[in-house]
Amino acid sequence: MRRIAKRTRRTFTRFWQGLREWCGDAAYEKYLQRARREGSGPPLTATEFYLEQMNRKYSRPNRCC
Amino acid sequence: MKRVLQILLWSAVSLVAAAALATIAFHRGEPINATWFVLAAGCSYLVAYRLYSSFIAAKLLALDNSRATPSERREDGRDFVPTNKWVLFGHHFAAIAGPGPLVGPTLAAQFGYLPGTLWLIAGAAFAGCVQDFLILFCSIRRDGKTLGEMARQEVSKLGGVMAQVAVLAIMIILLGVVALVIVNALKSSPWATFTLAMTIPIALLLGVYLRFLRPGRVMEASAIGVALVMFAVVAGRWVAESPVLAGKFTFGGVTLAFALIAYGFAASALPVWLLLAPRDYLSAFIKAGAIFSLAAGILLVRPQVLMPPLTRFVDGTGPVFAGKIFPFCFITIACGAISGFHSLISSGTTPRMIQREGHARFIGYGAMLMESFVGVMAMVAACAMTPGVYFAINSPSSIVGSTPEAAAQTISSWGYPVSTETMTHLAHAVGEQTLLNRAGGAPSLAVGMAQIFSNTIGGDRLLSIWYHFAIMFEALFILTVLDAGTRVGRFMVQELLGRVSKPLGRMNWYPAILFSSALIVGAWGYFLYQGVVDPLGGINSLWPLFGIANQLLAAVALVVATTILLKMGRVKWIWVTLLPTAWLVTITMTASWQKIFSPNPRIGFLSYANAMTAQIAAGKIPAAKVAEMQRVIFNQRLDAAVTAVLGGMILLLLIEAVIQWHAILSRGREPILHETPYVATQWAEGD
């Protein structure tokens, strides 16, 4: 019973994390993780990162007919 | 033992697919159940994915999981970000899934359910998925180069230019046509107009929230937005029932057209975080929810499909659009079977995020299969309506008559009984003033979806809510394409103009932004306006034009893929791309020829223009209408010219490519392949 509960919780967590990645919530966190790992100067702020993502995403075809 | 079990399992799946397809194809008489469609499509897709895509991956492409993808080699946390294959599948599917698979099959239902369904299944498996998969692979090996860039590098400079111009032209036609679909859904409908109008301030609110209050918190902003939009759908009923407010939100086609043009201009020129991006987030969640609900609804309700497998309109006299099954059924259903536009998505962001080459099979081939499934469901929803009702909604008034009584009589005389009372009652039940003369697929699909949803939850009381939810969801879908497409079109125009005059190419310079936005919006706005004032209803002429243009682009993509594969030495299996290319070229060229030169004025642009010129010359047109008619004549000739130019460009590209192929195959010239060099991946195997 406990194992089922644990498995359900793990599945839900994975699903939630996937959803956050899909819609872009997790993008800044991933960027920060990488920036800290590489240590290449001060990272962008959340707002700067968000604006840059927006501009990049909508400069190329990203929504189909 | 495991292998034997696998063979048994897949043989069983194949048999189910074959049995379901045979039932759909040969059943006559009693209405068939939607379950057969779900089985036929689902099992066919499984077999195609398991056998055909793995064959392509192994033999034709030789996908190499040991090879570092651009997301590894050029990882920067911003543009090149390695992404889990399920999440990336979600991204890619959300990007390729648009209004196309909903509108195309609904329009093609005029031939009956059979031709469209077969084309959706076979076309996706052998053409559409192959295109998406191959272009994704080619772009992965070129650090995410776009289709135009690959065409220039691998085919020829001229080929690249042709591809770029074709993409721009197709985008303009696409935007005009989808805008027309919305106009036909919203005209004389205060509820729908109110709901869609409300999405603009909601999007602005979300934009400010995400920019200043909680940057990057997309899920919470979307949750707020979705709740507000749902409220707007419900509130629309109060607006429709209030005489004062209803009057304020009831607009004709021309006013709506100008409103959409203004909207497109604003979305392209304003900062992207303010309007475009938040609307996109909003529609992504609603899109996912609506598709899932439609699938669940069909599986739960298992409606009877009332449309016959083949209707009398296979003879080419259809009211929704003229033309016989070949080539027009294949042109009308583009997205869902094969869509050139997908190759732009497959060579856009996805190749920069993919972790391993092996994932390209799941994402490239698989996502398109899912979109094709959405198309099959749309076909089911459209065909679950009484055929008389379907034709009443989708036939232009110039063909069936402008009064409800005339329409009911004409359609009943075709063998699809429908009464004025039925249409009036249905319109009232869904909260519209009228459902007649709403060609474009959106309202009839909404009726179909509403009938399915209300059989699941709520019953007839909620029919109007479900209908307007479906309209809102399709319109949101389309508005997202409209604003994102206008913005991307603006970039393309600025890039081209920048070669002529440098200041115009500056993406952040406001005069240049405004000028190129005006150009793009003016171009698609012209097609939109043309469609709105067209006596034949607009969708009649413009949707086939869109389908031809889209599939010409698909032919370009397949030609580029063929060239690359030949250069890689994959000659033995090249029929995998050559067969769909040959098919596409055949249907698009046949359709283009017929649209330009057919002596039937309902099909041929030129003969329609000539027929109207003759009418003016014979004095049959009242003086007040002559100017309007002459504009229509001009538009028909313009459409013919656009079709001819597009077809000509693609033929040029094809000739360039064939010259290349001959050179490669006769080993006269050493093929120069522009792949990025092999770098072994540092990541552990197996995920």
Tab-separated table of C-alpha atoms in Angstrom, chain A residues 18-60:
chain	number	residue	atom	x	y	z
A	18	GLY	CA	7.540	17.736	-16.964
A	19	LEU	CA	4.600	20.134	-17.105
A	20	ARG	CA	6.728	22.940	-15.638
A	21	GLU	CA	9.403	22.281	-18.225
A	22	TRP	CA	6.858	22.115	-21.038
A	23	CYS	CA	5.263	25.468	-20.307
A	24	GLY	CA	8.562	27.198	-19.525
A	25	ASP	CA	8.314	27.663	-15.759
A	26	ALA	CA	11.497	25.677	-15.171
A	27	ALA	CA	13.527	27.390	-17.904
A	28	TYR	CA	15.091	30.052	-15.681
A	29	GLU	CA	15.990	27.541	-12.964
A	30	LYS	CA	17.769	25.335	-15.512
A	31	TYR	CA	19.570	28.378	-16.872
A	32	LEU	CA	20.755	29.396	-13.397
A	33	GLN	CA	21.939	25.857	-12.635
A	34	ARG	CA	23.991	25.854	-15.795
A	35	ALA	CA	25.322	29.399	-15.233
A	36	ARG	CA	26.530	28.434	-11.756
A	37	ARG	CA	28.127	25.272	-13.133
A	38	GLU	CA	29.969	27.130	-15.897
A	39	GLY	CA	30.700	30.136	-13.684
A	40	SER	CA	30.954	32.472	-16.670
A	41	GLY	CA	30.064	35.856	-15.194
A	42	PRO	CA	26.856	37.197	-13.621
A	43	PRO	CA	23.738	35.476	-14.920
A	44	LEU	CA	20.746	37.293	-16.373
A	45	THR	CA	17.965	38.302	-13.997
A	46	ALA	CA	14.643	36.502	-14.232
A	47	THR	CA	13.086	39.409	-16.132
A	48	GLU	CA	15.987	39.717	-18.583
A	49	PHE	CA	15.954	35.973	-19.197
A	50	TYR	CA	12.183	35.931	-19.679
A	51	LEU	CA	12.273	38.796	-22.193
A	52	GLU	CA	15.123	37.224	-24.123
A	53	GLN	CA	13.274	33.895	-24.305
A	54	MET	CA	10.144	35.631	-25.563
A	55	ASN	CA	11.956	37.531	-28.249
A	56	ARG	CA	13.823	34.473	-29.424
A	57	LYS	CA	10.839	32.144	-29.387
A	58	TYR	CA	8.595	34.408	-31.415
A	59	SER	CA	11.183	35.409	-33.998
A	60	ARG	CA	10.973	32.066	-35.749
